[in-house]
Each structure stands twice: as structure tokens, then as C-alpha cells.
Short mmCIF file of C-alpha atoms and ligand atoms in Angstrom, two decimals:
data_model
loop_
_atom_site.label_atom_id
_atom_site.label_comp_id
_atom_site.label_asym_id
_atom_site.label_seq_id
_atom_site.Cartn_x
_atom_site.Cartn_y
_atom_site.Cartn_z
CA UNK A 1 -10.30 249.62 171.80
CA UNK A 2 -9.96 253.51 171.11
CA UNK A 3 -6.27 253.24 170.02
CA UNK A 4 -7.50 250.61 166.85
CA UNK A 5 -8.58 253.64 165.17
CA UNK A 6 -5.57 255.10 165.01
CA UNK A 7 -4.13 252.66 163.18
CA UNK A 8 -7.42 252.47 161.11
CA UNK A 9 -6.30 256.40 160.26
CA UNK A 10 -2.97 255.73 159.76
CA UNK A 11 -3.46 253.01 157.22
CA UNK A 12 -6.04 255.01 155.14
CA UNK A 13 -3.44 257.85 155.22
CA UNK A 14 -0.71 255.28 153.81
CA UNK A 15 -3.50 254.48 151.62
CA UNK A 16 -4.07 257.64 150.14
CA UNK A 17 -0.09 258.43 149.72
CA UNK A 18 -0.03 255.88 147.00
CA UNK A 19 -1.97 258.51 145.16
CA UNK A 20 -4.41 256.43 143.31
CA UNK A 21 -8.05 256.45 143.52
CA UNK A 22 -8.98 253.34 143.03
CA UNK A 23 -6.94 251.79 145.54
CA UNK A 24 -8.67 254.18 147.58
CA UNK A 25 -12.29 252.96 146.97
CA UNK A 26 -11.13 249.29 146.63
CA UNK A 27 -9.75 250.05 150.26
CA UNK A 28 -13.50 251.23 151.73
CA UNK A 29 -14.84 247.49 150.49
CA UNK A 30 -12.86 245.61 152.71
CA UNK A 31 -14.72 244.08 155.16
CA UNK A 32 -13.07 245.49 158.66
CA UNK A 33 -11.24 242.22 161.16
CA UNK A 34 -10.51 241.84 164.60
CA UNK A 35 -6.96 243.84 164.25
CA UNK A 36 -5.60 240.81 166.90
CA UNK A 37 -2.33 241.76 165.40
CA UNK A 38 -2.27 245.43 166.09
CA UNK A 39 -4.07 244.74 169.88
CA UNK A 40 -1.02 242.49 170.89
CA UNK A 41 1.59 244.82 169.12
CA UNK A 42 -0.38 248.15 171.18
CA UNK A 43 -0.61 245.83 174.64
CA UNK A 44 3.23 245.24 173.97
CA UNK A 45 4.66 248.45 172.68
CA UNK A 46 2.08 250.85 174.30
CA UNK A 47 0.57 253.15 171.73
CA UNK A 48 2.74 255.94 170.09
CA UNK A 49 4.14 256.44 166.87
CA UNK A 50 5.80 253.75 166.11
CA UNK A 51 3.75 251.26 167.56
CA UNK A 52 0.45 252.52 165.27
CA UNK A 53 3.04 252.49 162.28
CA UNK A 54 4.18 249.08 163.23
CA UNK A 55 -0.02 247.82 163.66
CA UNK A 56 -0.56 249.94 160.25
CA UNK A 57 2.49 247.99 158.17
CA UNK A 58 1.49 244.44 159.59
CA UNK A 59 -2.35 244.81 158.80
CA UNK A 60 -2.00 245.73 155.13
CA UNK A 61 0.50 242.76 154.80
CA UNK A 62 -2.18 240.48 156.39
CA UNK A 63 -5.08 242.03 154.14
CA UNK A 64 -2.94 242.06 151.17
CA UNK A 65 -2.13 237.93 152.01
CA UNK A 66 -6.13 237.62 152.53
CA UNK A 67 -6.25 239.19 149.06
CA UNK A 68 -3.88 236.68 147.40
CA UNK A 69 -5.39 233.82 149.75
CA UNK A 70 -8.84 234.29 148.72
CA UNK A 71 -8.13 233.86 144.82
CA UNK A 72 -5.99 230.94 145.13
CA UNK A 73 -8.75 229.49 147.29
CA UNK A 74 -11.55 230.46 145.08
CA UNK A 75 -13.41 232.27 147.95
CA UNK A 76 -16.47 234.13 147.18
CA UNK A 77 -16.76 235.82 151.06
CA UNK A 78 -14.50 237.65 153.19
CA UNK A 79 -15.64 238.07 156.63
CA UNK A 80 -18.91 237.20 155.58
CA UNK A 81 -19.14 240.11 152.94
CA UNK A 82 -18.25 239.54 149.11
CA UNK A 83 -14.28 239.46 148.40
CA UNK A 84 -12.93 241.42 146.26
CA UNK A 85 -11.80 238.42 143.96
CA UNK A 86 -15.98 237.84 143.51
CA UNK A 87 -17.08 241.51 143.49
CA UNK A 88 -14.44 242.17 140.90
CA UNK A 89 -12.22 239.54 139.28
CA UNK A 90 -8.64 237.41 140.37
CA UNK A 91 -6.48 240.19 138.58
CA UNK A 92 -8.23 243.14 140.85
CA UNK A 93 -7.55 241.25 144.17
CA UNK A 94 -3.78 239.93 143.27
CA UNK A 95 -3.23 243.87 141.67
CA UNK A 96 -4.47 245.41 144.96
CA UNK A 97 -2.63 242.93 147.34
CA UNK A 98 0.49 244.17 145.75
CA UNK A 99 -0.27 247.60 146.13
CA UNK A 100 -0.85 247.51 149.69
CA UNK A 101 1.98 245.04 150.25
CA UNK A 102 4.44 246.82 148.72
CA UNK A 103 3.51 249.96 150.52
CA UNK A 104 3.49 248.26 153.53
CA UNK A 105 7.49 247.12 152.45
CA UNK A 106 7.93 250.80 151.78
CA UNK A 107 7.01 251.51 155.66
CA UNK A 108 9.05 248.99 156.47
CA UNK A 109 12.15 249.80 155.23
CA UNK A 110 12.22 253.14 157.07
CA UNK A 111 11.94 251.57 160.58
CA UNK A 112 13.92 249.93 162.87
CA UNK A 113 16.74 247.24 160.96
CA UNK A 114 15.76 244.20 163.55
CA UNK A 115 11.97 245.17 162.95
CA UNK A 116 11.87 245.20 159.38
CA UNK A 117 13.75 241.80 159.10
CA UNK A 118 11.62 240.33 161.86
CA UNK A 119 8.77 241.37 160.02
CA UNK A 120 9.73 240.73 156.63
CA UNK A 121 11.57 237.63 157.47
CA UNK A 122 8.00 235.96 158.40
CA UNK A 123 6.22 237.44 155.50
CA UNK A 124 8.59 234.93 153.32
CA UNK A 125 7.32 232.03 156.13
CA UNK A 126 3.80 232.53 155.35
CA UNK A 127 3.97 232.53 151.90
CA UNK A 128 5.89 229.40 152.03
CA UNK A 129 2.97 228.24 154.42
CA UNK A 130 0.57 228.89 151.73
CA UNK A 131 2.15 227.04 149.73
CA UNK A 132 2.38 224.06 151.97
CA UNK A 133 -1.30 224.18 152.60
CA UNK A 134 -2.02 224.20 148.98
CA UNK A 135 -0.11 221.53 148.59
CA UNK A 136 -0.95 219.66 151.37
CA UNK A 137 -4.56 219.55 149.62
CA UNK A 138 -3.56 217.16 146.96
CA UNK A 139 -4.31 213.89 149.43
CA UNK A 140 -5.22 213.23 153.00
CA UNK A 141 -2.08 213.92 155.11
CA UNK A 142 -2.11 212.33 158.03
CA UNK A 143 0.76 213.68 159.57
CA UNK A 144 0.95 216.38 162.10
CA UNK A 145 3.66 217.39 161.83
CA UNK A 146 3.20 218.59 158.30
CA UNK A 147 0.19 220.35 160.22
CA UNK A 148 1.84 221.88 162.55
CA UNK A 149 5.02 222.98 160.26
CA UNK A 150 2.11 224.42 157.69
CA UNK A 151 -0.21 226.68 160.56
CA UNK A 152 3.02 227.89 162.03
CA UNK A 153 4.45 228.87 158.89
CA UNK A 154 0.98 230.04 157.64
CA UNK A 155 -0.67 231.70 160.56
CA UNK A 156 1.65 232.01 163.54
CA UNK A 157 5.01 233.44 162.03
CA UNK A 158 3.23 236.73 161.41
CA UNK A 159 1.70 237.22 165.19
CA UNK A 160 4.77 235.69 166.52
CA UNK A 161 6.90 238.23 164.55
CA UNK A 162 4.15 241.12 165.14
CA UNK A 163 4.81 240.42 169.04
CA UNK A 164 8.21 240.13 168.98
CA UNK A 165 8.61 243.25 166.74
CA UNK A 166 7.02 245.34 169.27
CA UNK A 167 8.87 244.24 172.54
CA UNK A 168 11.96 244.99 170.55
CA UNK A 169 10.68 248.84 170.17
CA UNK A 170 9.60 248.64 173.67
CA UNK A 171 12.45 247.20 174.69
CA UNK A 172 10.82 244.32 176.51
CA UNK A 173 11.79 240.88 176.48
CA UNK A 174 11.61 239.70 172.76
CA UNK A 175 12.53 236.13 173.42
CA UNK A 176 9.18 235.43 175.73
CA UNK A 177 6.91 237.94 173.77
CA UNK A 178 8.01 235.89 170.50
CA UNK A 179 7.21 232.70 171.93
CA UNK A 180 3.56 233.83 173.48
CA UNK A 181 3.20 235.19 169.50
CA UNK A 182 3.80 231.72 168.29
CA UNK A 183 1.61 230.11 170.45
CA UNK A 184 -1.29 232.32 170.12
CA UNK A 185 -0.65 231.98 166.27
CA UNK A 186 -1.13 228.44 166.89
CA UNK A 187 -4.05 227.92 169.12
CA UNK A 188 -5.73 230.61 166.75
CA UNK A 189 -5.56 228.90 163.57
CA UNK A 190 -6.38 225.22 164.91
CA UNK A 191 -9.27 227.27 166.82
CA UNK A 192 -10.56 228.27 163.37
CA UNK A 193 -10.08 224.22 162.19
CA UNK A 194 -12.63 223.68 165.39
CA UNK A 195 -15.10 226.27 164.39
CA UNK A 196 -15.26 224.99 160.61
CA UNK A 197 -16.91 222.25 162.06
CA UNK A 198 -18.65 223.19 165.29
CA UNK A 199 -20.39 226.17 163.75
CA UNK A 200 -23.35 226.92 161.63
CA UNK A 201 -22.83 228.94 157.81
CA UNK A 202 -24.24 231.87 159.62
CA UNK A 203 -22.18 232.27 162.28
CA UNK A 204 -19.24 231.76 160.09
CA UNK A 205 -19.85 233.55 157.56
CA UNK A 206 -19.31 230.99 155.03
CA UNK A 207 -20.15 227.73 154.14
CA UNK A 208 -19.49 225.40 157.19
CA UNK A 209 -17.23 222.19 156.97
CA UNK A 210 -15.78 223.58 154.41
CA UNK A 211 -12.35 222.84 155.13
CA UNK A 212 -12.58 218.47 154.28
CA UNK A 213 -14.12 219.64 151.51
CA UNK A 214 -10.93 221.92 150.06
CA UNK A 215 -9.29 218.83 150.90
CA UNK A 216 -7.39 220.46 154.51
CA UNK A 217 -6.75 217.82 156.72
CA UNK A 218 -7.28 220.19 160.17
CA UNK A 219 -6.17 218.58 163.60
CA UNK A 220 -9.87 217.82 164.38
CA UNK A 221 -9.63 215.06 160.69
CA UNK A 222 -5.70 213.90 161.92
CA UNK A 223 -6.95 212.85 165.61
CA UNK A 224 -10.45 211.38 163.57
CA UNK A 225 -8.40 209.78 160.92
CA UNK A 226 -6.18 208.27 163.59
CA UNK A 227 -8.89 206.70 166.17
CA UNK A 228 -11.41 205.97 163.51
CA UNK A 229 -12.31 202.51 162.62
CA UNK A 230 -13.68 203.00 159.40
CA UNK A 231 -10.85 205.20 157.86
CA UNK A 232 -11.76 203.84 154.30
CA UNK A 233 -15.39 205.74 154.88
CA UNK A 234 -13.58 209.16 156.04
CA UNK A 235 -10.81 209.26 153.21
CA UNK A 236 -14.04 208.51 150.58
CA UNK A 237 -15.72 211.27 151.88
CA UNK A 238 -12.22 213.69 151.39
CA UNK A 239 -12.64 216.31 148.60
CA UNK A 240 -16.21 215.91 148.05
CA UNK A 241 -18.99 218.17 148.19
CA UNK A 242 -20.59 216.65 151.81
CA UNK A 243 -24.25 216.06 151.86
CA UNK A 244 -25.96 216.59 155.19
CA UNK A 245 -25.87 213.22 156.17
CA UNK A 246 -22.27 212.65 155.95
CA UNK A 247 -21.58 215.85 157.64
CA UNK A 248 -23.76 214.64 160.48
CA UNK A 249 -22.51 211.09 160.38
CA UNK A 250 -18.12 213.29 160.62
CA UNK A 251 -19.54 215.01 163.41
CA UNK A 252 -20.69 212.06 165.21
CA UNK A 253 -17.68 210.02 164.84
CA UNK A 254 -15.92 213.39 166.23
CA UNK A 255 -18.21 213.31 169.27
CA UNK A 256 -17.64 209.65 169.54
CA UNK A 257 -14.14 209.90 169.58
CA UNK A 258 -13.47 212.67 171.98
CA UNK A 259 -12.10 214.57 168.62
CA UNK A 260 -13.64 217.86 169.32
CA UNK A 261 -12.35 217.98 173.12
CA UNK A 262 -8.91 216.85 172.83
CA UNK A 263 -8.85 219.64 169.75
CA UNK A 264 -9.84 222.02 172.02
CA UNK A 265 -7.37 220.74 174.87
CA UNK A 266 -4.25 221.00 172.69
CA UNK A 267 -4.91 224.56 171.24
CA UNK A 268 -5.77 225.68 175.03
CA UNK A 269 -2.50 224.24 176.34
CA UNK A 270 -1.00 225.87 173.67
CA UNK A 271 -2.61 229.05 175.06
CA UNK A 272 -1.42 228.45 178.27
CA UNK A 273 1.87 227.80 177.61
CA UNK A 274 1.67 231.78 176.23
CA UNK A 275 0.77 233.04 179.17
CA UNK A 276 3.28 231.13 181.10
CA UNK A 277 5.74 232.59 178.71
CA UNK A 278 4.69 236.24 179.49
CA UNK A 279 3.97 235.74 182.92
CA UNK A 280 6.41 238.07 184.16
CA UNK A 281 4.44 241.18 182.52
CA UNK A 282 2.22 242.95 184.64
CA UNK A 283 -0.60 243.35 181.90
CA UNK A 284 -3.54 241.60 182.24
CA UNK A 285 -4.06 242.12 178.97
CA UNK A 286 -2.48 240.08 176.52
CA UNK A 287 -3.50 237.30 179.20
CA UNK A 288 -7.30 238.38 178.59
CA UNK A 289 -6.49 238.59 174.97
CA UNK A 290 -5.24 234.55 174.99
CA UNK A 291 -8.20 233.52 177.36
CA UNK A 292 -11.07 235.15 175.73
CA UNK A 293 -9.77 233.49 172.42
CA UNK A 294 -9.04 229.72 174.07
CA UNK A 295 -12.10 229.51 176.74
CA UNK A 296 -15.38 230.32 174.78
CA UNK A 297 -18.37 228.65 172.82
CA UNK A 298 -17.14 226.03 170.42
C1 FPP B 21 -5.55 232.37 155.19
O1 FPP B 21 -5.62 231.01 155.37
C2 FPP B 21 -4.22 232.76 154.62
C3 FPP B 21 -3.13 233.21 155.29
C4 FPP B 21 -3.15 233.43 156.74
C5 FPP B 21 -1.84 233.53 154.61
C6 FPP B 21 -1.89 233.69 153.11
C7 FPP B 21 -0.53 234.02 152.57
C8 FPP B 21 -0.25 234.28 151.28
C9 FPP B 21 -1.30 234.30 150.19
C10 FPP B 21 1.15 234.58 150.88
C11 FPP B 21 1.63 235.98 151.26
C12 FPP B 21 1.23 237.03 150.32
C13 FPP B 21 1.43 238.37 150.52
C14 FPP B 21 1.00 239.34 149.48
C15 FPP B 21 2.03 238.93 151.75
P1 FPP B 21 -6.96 230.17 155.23
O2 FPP B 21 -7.31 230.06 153.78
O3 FPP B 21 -6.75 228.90 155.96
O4 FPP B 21 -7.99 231.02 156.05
P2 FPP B 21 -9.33 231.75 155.58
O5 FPP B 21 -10.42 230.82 155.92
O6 FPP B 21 -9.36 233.01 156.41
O7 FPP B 21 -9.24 232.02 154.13
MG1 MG B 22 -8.54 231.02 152.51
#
């Protein structure tokens, strides 16, 4: 997408207008992501000025969360490069999330009212996620709801409030654009629960199965933990460093128990559900964008 580096442009020039040069070369190590964000806000808004500002603001907020997220989970890789938290130290990465957070805020307040709070309103949401997913690491939670309430607040308010910022400068329906934002959130982030266990290190770019390990209960462990028979077995096997056995014997029971497809059946109903929401926009676009994301290799 030729219009991604515009906003790659814009945000080095916001970059460079905090007028500090370390910022600057801290900037050029992060490793580049998919910009999902800024593709739904361009499909929605069309690309002009505002739009690229809009992508611009709501991708250093994300990076500058990945920043923050990465120390408090003690990650070494980022995208499957170093993060700054291991190529530096904790203080760099929380120092330069706040410098490109707060510059992002800075943006903000010069747009649109109902934009800024739309988008600021969910950056309080997923920091309250955060901390529900932290917390929700202390034992095995076996409720989904506390699932759900976490990778909404944690993952979805931010694309539902990206989308729904951009069909209000478009002027588009912000009610339907909101919801296919939320749902997208949603089948993204339990997509990434799936792939945690159904890929290799490689492909993920970190350790696989990682997440039983950090003690996150994803919907793939709730629907396990539920038809299981052995549940004493799983919850022993909860926090601990997994040896290739036991990660063999989790991803059997999985298979045995139809975990893995019924995973994958809720977060594509969830995707459909998006589309349904959106169906009155001609754009086969943002539909694309949901089914390349919902129907691939798991
Ligand atoms: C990644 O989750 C983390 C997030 C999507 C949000 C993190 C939010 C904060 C740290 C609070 C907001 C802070 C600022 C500065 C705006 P994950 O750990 O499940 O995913 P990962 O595997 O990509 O790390
Ligand atoms: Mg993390």
C-alpha cells in the first residue's frame, strides 16, 4: 500500500519536531508492523491530510503502548528483532514511549473535538486492559468473560476507535464502522492466542506457547480447561516453563477436543459479523482486509 508511506513520513517528521536526536535514532530501531490501524483508517477516510495525521497519531500511541508492554512483560523481541527494553534497558523503552505518546497527545489535541476524545478515550481502555491482563496472570481464570472484557479493552478499543475516528472525518456512518473496529479488534487478538500455539518460534518470531507460560489463559486454554478431563494436569502445567512433551501432550488434548477449530470458528464469526456491519460500503476493501486476516493458515 503506497499511501502507508505517507504516514511512515509523516510520523518521522513528528518525530523529528520533538527536536531530539536520540529519539530520532531510537525511532530507526523499531522494527516496522503491519500499520492494520492506519489501512482501515485510509480505506475509511480516503487518504488526505487528515486521514495520514489521524494513521500518524494512532501508530505512535500503539508503538509507544508496545514500548511500555514489552517491559512490563519482560520481552526480549519485538517483531522478531531485539526490543528496545533488551537492546537498551526498561528506563530507555518507558522514556521513549512517553515521548512519542505525548507527541502523539500533542497531535491530538489540534484535531477534530469528537476525534481526539474517541481516540483518547480508548487509549485510557487499553491501559486499563493491560492492567487486567497483568492481573489476570496471577491464577488460571477460567472465565470468559474476564477474556473477553480484557482483549476488548486491550486490543480492540484502539481499532474500534481508529475506525470510528475516521468515518467521523469522512463523514460516514460511525456507528457501523465502530462496531466492524471492535470486531476486527477482537478476532485479531484471539487470532494471535491461536497462533501462540499453532505456530513454530520461527514463524513467530518468538518463543512459541508462550502465552500458558506468562500465565494468559487465551480462549484456546478456557474452551481446553472447560472440556478437559484431566483439568488438575492442565492447571499443573500453568506458569511453568513447558518441556516439549507437555507442549505436545496441550496440543493434543486441543486437537482432541475440537479446541483449535471452535477457536478459530468464534474469532471468524466475529469477523463476519464486521462485515455484516459494513456491508452497506461499497469497498471491497476493508472486507478483504477482515478475510485475509480470519481465513488463512493456522
Ligand atoms: C500487547 O499485548 C499490548 C497492548 C496491545 C497494549 C499495551 C498497553 C499499555 C502498555 C498501556 C498504554 C500505554 C501507552 C503509553 C499508550 P500482548 O502482550 O498480549 O501482545 P504482544 O505479544 O504483541 O506483546
Ligand atoms: Mg506483550
Amino acid at each position: 500500500m503506497e499511501e502507508l508511506s505517507l504516514v511512515k513520513n509523516q510520523i518521522k517528521k513528528y518525530v523529528k519536531e520533538c527536536g531530539d536526536q536520540k529519539s530520532i535514532e531510537l525511532f530507526e530501531m523499531l522494527a516496522q508492523g503491519k500499520m492494520l490501524r492506519s489501512k482501515l483508517i485510509l480505506k475509511i477516510a480516503g487518504v488526505n491530510d487528515d486521514s495520514v495525521k489521524l494513521c500518524s497519531v494512532v501508530e505512535m500511541i500503539h508503538a509507544a503502548s508496545l514500548l511500555h508492554d514489552d517491559v512490563i512483560d519482560e520481552a526480549d523481541t519485538r517483531r522478531g528483532k531485539p526490543s528496545i527494553n533488551a537492546l537498551f534497558d526498561n528506563k530507555t523503552s518507558i522514556m521513549f514511549g512517553d515521548i512519542l505518546y505525548s507527541k502523539a497527545f500533542t497531535e491530538l489535541s489540534q484535531m477534530d473535538k469528537k476525534v481526539s476524545y474517541t481516540i483518547s478515550n480508548a487509549v485510557t481502555l487499553l491501559s486499563i486492559g493491560e492492567m487486567i491482563d497483568v492481573d489476570l496472570t496471577n491464577d488460571f481464570n477460567t472465565s470468559y468473560d474476564k477474556y473477553f472484557d480484557m482483549i476488548f479493552k486491550k486490543t480492540a478499543s484502539l481499532i474500534e476507535a481508529s475506525a470510528k475516528a475516521a468515518a467521523i472525518l469522512a463523514n460516514k456512518d460511525e456507528v457501523a464502522f465502530a462496531l466492524y473496529g471492535k470486531n476486527l479488534g477482537l478476532a485479531f487478538q484471539m487470532i494471535d492466542d491461536i497462533l501462540d500455539i499453532t505456530q513454530d518460534s520461527k514463524t513467530l518470531g518468538k518463543p512459541a506457547m508462550l502465552d500458558f507460560v506468562e500465565g494468559k489463559v487465551t480462549i484456546p486454554y478456557l474452551l481446553l480447561h472447560e472440556r478437559i478431563e484431566d483439568k488438575e494436569k492442565l492447571k499443573s502445567l500453568y506458569k511453568k516453563p513447558l518441556s516439549a512433551e507437555e507442549s505436545a501432550w496441550i496440543k493434543d488434548e486441543m486437537i482432541q477436543n475440537n479446541v483449535l477449530i471452535d477457536s478459530i470458528s468464534q474469532a471468524q464469526k466475529l469477523g463476519l459479523e464486521a462485515v455484516e456491519a459494513i456491508k452497506m460500503d461499497e469497498s471491497e476493501d476493508l472486507k478483504n482486509i477482515m478475510n485475509q486476516m480470519i481465513h488463512r493458515e493456522f
